[in-house]
Coordinates of C-alpha atoms in Angstrom, one line a residue:
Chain A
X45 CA -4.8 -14.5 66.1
X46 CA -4.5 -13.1 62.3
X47 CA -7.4 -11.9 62.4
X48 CA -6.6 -9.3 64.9
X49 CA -3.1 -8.1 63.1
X50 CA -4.6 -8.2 59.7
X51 CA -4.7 -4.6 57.5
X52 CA -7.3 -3.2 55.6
X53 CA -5.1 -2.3 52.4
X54 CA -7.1 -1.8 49.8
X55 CA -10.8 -0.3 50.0
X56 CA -13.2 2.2 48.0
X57 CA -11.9 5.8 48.2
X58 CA -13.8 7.9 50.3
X59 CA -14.9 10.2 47.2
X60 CA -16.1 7.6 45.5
X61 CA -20.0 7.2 46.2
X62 CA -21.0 3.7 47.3
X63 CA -23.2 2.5 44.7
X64 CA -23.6 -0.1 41.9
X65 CA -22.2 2.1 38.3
X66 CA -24.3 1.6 35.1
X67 CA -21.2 0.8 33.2
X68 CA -21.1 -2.6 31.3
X69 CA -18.7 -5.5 32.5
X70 CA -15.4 -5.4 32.7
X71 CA -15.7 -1.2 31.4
X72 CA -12.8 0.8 32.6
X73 CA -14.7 3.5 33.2
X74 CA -14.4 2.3 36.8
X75 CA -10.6 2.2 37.2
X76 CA -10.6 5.7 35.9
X77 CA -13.2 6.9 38.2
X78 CA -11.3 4.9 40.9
X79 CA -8.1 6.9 39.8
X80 CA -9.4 10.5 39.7
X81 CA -11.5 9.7 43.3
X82 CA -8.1 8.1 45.1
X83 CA -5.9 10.9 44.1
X84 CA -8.7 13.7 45.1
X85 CA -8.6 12.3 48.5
X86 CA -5.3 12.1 48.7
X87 CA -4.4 15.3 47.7
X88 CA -7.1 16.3 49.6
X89 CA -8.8 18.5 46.7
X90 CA -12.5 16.7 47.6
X91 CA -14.0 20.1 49.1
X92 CA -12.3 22.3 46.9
X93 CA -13.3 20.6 42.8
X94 CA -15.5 21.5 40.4
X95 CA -15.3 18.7 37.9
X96 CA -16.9 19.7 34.5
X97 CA -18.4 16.1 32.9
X98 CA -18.9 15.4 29.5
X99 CA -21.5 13.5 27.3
X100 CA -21.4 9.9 26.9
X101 CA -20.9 6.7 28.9
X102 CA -19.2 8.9 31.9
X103 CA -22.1 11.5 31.8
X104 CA -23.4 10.3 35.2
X105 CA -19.9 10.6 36.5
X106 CA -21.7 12.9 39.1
X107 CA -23.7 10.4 40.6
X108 CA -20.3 8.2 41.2
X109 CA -18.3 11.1 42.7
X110 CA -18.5 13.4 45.4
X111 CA -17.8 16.3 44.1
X112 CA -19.5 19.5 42.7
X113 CA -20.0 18.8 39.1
X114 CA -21.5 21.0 35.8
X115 CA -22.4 19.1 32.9
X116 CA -21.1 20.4 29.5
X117 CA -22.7 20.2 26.2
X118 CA -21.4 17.6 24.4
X119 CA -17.4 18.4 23.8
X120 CA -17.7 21.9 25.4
X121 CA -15.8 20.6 28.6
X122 CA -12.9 22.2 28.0
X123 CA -14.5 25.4 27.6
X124 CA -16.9 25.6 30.3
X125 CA -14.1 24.3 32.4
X126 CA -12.3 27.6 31.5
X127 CA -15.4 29.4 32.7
X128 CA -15.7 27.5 36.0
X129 CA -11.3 27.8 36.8
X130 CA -11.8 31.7 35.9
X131 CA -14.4 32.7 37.9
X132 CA -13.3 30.4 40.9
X133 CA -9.7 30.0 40.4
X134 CA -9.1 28.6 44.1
X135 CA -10.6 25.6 42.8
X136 CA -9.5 22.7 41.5
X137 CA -11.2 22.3 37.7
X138 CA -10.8 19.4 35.6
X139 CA -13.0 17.7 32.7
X140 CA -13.2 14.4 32.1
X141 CA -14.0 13.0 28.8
X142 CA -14.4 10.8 26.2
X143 CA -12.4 10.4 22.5
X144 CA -16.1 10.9 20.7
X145 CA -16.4 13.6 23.3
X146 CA -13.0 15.2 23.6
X147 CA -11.7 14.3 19.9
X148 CA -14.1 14.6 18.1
X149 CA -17.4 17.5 18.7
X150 CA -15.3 18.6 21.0
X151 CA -12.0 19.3 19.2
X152 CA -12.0 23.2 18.8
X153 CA -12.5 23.2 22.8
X154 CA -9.5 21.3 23.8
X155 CA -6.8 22.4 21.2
X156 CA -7.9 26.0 22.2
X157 CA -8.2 25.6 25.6
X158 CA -4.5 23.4 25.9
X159 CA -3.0 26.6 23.5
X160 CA -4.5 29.0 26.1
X161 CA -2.7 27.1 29.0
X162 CA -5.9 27.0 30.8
X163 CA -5.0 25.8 34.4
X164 CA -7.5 22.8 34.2
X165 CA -6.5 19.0 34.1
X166 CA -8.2 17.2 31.1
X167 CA -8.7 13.4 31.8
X168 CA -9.2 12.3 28.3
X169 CA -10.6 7.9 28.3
X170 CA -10.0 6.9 24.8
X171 CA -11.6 3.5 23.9
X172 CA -11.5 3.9 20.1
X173 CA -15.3 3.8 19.6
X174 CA -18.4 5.8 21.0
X175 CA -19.7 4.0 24.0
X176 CA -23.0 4.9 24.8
X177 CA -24.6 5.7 21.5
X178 CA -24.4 2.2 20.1
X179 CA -20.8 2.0 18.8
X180 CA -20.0 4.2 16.1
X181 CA -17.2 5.1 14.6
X182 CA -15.0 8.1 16.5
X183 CA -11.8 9.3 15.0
X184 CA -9.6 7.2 17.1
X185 CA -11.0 3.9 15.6
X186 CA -7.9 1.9 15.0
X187 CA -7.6 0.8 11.2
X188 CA -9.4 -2.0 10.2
X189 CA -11.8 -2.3 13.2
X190 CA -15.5 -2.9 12.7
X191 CA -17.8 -0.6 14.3
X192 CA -21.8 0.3 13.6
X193 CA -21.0 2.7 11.0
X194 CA -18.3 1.5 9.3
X195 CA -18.9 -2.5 9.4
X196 CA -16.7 -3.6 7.4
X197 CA -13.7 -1.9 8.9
X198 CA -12.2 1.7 8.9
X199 CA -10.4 2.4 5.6
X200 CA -7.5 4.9 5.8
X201 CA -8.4 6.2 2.5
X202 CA -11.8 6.9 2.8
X203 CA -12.0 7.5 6.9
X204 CA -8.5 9.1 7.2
X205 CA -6.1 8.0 10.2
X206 CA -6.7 7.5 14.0
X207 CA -6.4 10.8 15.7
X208 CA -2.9 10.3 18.4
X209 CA -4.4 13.2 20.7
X210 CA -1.6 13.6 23.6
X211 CA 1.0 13.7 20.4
X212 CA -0.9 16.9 19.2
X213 CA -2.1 18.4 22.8
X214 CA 2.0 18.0 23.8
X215 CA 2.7 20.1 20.5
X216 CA 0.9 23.2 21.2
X217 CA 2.7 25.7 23.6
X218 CA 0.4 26.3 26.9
X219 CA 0.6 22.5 27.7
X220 CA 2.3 22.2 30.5
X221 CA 1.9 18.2 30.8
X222 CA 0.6 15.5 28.6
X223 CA 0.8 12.1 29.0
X224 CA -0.8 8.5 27.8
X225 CA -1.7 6.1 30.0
X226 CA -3.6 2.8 29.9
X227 CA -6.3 0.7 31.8
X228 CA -5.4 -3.1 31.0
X229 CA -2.9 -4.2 33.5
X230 CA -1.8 -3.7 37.0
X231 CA 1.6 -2.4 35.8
X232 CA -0.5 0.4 33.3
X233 CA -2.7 1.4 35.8
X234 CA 0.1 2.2 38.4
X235 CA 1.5 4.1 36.1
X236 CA -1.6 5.8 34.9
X237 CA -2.2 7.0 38.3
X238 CA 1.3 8.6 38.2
X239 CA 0.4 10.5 35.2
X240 CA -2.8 11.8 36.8
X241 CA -0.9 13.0 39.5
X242 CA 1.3 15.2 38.2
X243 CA -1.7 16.5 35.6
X244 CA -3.0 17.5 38.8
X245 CA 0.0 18.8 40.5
X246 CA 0.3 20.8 37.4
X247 CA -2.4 22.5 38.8
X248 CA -2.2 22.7 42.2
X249 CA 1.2 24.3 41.6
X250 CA -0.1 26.7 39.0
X251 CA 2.2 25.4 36.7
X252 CA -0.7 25.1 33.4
X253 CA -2.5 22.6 31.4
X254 CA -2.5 18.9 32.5
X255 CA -3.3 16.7 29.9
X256 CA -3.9 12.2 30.4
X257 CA -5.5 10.4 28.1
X258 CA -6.3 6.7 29.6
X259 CA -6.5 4.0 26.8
X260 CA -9.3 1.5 28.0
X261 CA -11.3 -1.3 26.8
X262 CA -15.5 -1.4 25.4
X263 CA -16.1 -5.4 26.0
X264 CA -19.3 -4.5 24.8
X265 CA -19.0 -1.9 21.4
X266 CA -16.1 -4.3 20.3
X267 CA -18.0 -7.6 20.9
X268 CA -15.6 -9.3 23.0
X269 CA -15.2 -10.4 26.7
X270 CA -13.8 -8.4 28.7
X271 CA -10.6 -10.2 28.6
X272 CA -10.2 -10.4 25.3
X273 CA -10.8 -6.4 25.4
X274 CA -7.7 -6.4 27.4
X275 CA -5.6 -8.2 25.2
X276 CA -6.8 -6.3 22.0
X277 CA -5.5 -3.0 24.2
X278 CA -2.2 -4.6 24.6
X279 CA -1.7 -6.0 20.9
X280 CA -4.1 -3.6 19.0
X281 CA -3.9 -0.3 20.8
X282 CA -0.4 0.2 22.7
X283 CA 1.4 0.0 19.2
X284 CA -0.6 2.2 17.4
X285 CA -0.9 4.8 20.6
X286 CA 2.6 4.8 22.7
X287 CA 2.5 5.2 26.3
X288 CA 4.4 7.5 28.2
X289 CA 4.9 11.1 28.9
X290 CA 5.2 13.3 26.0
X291 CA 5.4 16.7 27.3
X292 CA 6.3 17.9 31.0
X293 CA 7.8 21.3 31.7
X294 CA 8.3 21.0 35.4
X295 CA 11.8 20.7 36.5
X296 CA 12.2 17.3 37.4
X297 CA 11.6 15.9 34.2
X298 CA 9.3 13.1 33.0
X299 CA 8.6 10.4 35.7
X300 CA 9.0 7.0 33.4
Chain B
X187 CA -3.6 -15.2 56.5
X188 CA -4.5 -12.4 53.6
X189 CA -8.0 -12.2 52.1
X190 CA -10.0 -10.5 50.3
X191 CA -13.5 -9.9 50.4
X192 CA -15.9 -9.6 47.5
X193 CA -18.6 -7.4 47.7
X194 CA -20.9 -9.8 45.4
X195 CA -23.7 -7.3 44.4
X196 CA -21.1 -5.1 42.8
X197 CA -19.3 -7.6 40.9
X198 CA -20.7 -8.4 37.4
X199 CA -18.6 -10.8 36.3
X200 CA -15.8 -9.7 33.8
X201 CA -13.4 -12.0 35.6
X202 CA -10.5 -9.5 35.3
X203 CA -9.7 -10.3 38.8
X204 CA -8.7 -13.9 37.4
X205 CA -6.2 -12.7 34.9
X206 CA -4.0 -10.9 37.9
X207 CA -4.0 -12.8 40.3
X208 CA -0.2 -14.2 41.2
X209 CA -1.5 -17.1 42.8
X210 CA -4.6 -18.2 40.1
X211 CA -6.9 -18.6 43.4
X212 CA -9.8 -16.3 41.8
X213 CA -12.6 -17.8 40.1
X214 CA -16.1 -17.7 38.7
X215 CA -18.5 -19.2 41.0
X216 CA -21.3 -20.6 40.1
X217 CA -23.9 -18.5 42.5
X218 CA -25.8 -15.6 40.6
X219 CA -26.2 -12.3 42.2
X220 CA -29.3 -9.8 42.1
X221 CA -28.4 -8.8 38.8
X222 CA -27.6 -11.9 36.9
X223 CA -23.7 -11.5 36.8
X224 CA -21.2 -15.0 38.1
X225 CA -19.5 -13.6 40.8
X226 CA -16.0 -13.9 41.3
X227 CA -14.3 -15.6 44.7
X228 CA -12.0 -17.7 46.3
X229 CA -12.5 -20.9 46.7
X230 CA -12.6 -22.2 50.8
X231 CA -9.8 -24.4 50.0
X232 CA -7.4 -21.7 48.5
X233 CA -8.0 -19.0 50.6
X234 CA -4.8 -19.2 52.6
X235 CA -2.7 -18.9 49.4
X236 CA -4.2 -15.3 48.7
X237 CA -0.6 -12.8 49.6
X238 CA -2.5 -9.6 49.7
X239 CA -1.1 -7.4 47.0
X240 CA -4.1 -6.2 46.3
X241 CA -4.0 -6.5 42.2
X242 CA -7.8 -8.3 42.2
X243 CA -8.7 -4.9 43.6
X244 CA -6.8 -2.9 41.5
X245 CA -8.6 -3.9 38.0
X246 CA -11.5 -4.6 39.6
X247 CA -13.4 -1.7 37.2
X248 CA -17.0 -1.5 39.8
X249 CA -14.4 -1.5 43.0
X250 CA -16.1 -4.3 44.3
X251 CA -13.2 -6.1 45.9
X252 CA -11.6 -5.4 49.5
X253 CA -8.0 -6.9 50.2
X254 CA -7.0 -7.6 54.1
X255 CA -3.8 -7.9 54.7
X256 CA -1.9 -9.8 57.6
X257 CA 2.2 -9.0 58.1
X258 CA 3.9 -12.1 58.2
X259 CA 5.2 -13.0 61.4
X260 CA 8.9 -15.0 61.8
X261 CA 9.0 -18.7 62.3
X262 CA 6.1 -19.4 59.8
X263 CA 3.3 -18.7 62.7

């Protein structure tokens, strides 16, 4: 008898294609992929996106979502995404990148392209390490954490600070949204998808610049399991990089 | 009765599943899949605790988990 009244609730998004991702265990690569593909579908953008991918672990994003895609040089998202919103800007553009991607090649692109007021959402994963090129350092290392090429820890004198990216992108004037996010628990990634959102809406409506970056976990670059990836995001990462919405011109205010 | 269903030839294993799960009815198995990961699932005798909120599914990071839900119906049938 409950058979028959049962629900699906919860399935794949239709966006997403149906096939195994290369990404290591317990990577949150996936949720963010999830994310972007449930809210295309909803919002019913699917037809209508060109998604501009970047270089490194999420540079077969195209083969995972069903979308048209361009693949940037290495950081040049930002700017080819400019390109691809100006020449068709009945589309929906957004880049999605990494912090060795987005913060650090790539910075130039995205401070210019956020002080332009581009109309492009920027999904910006930072997991405080380069992914797919072994784990080096990238310059939102935390303090202190071990990585390939700095093994016995970053040292703020000699290595500088972590870069807080959605502080700096919510600073300069064409943003018209930027938010932070994270990927370790049910609650975060609720919320996550509500920052997404209104990146995108920010689009949609024609409003500007949508910024999110996603803190998420490397099981693999910072040697642990994947659970203990989760808690270092919780202990290590959410004090150091604040969650929440730190710019958001629209008229209804911030949404948390 | 709620269930889920894992799709085991996606799931590699990280177990995140476990950690959000209000009722603690997720677990490793101890059946490999084609590429070598434990997969996650509910054991036979705890499968009528599973509620249905779905959290399993939402951290699952490969989106290998699908969550049926059945309303409850008055009078505990």
């Amino acid at each position: 008898m409950s058979e028959i009244n049962e629900k699906l609730v919860f399935d794949k998004p239709e966006i997403i294609i149906d096939r195994a991702t290369h990404y290591c265990p317990g990577c949150h690569h996936g949720i963010a992929h999830r994310l972007v593909g449930e809210l295309l579908d909803e919002m019913e953008l699917g037809g209508n996106t060109l998604m501009t991918t970047s270089i490194g672990c999420s540079v077969f994003l195209y083969n995972y979502l069903n979308v048209d895609a361009v693949e940037a040089p290495h950081g040049r998202a930002p700017a080819v995404a400019t390109g691809v919103k100006r020449a068709r800007p009945d589309h929906f553009v957004f880049t999605y990148q990494g912090d060795g991607d987005l913060a650090s090649i790539g910075m130039a692109e995205i401070m210019h392209a956020a002080n332009r007021g581009e109309k492009i959402s920027v999904v910006f994963v930072n997991n405080t390490v380069y992914g797919m090129t072994g784990g080096q350092m990238a310059p939102t290392t935390l303090i202190g954490q071990k990585t390939t090429t700095c093994p016995n820890g970053r040292c703020e004198t000699t290595q500088g600070s972590p870069i807080r990216m959605t502080e700096i992108i919510a600073s300069l004037g064409g943003v018209a949204y930027a938010a932070r996010g994270s990927l370790d628990s049910v609650k975060n990634i609720r919320t996550a998808k509500k920052h997404l959102k209104k990146a995108f809406e920010c689009q949609t409506n024609g409003t500007g610049f949508g910024f999110v970056e996603l803190l998420s976990g490397c099981p693999t670059n910072w040697k642990m399991t994947p659970l203990q990836a989760n808690e270092r995001i919780q202990n290590d990462m959410i004090p150091y990089f604040p969650l929440g919405v730190f710019k958001d011109i629209s008229e209804d205010g911030g949404i948390c | 009765m709620s269930r889920i269903v894992v799709q085991e030839d996606r799931c590699k294993g990280c177990l995140l599943c476990t950690t959000v799960c209000p009722v603690n009815i997720i677990v490793q198995s101890d059946r490999f899949n084609v590429s070598g990961y434990k997969v996650a699932e509910v054991p036979e005798s705890d499968a009528e605790k599973c509620t249905g909120c779905a959290s399993c599914a939402l951290i699952c990071p490969d989106v290998a988990i699908k969550v049926y839900r059945t309303p409850k119906t008055k009078g505990g049938k």
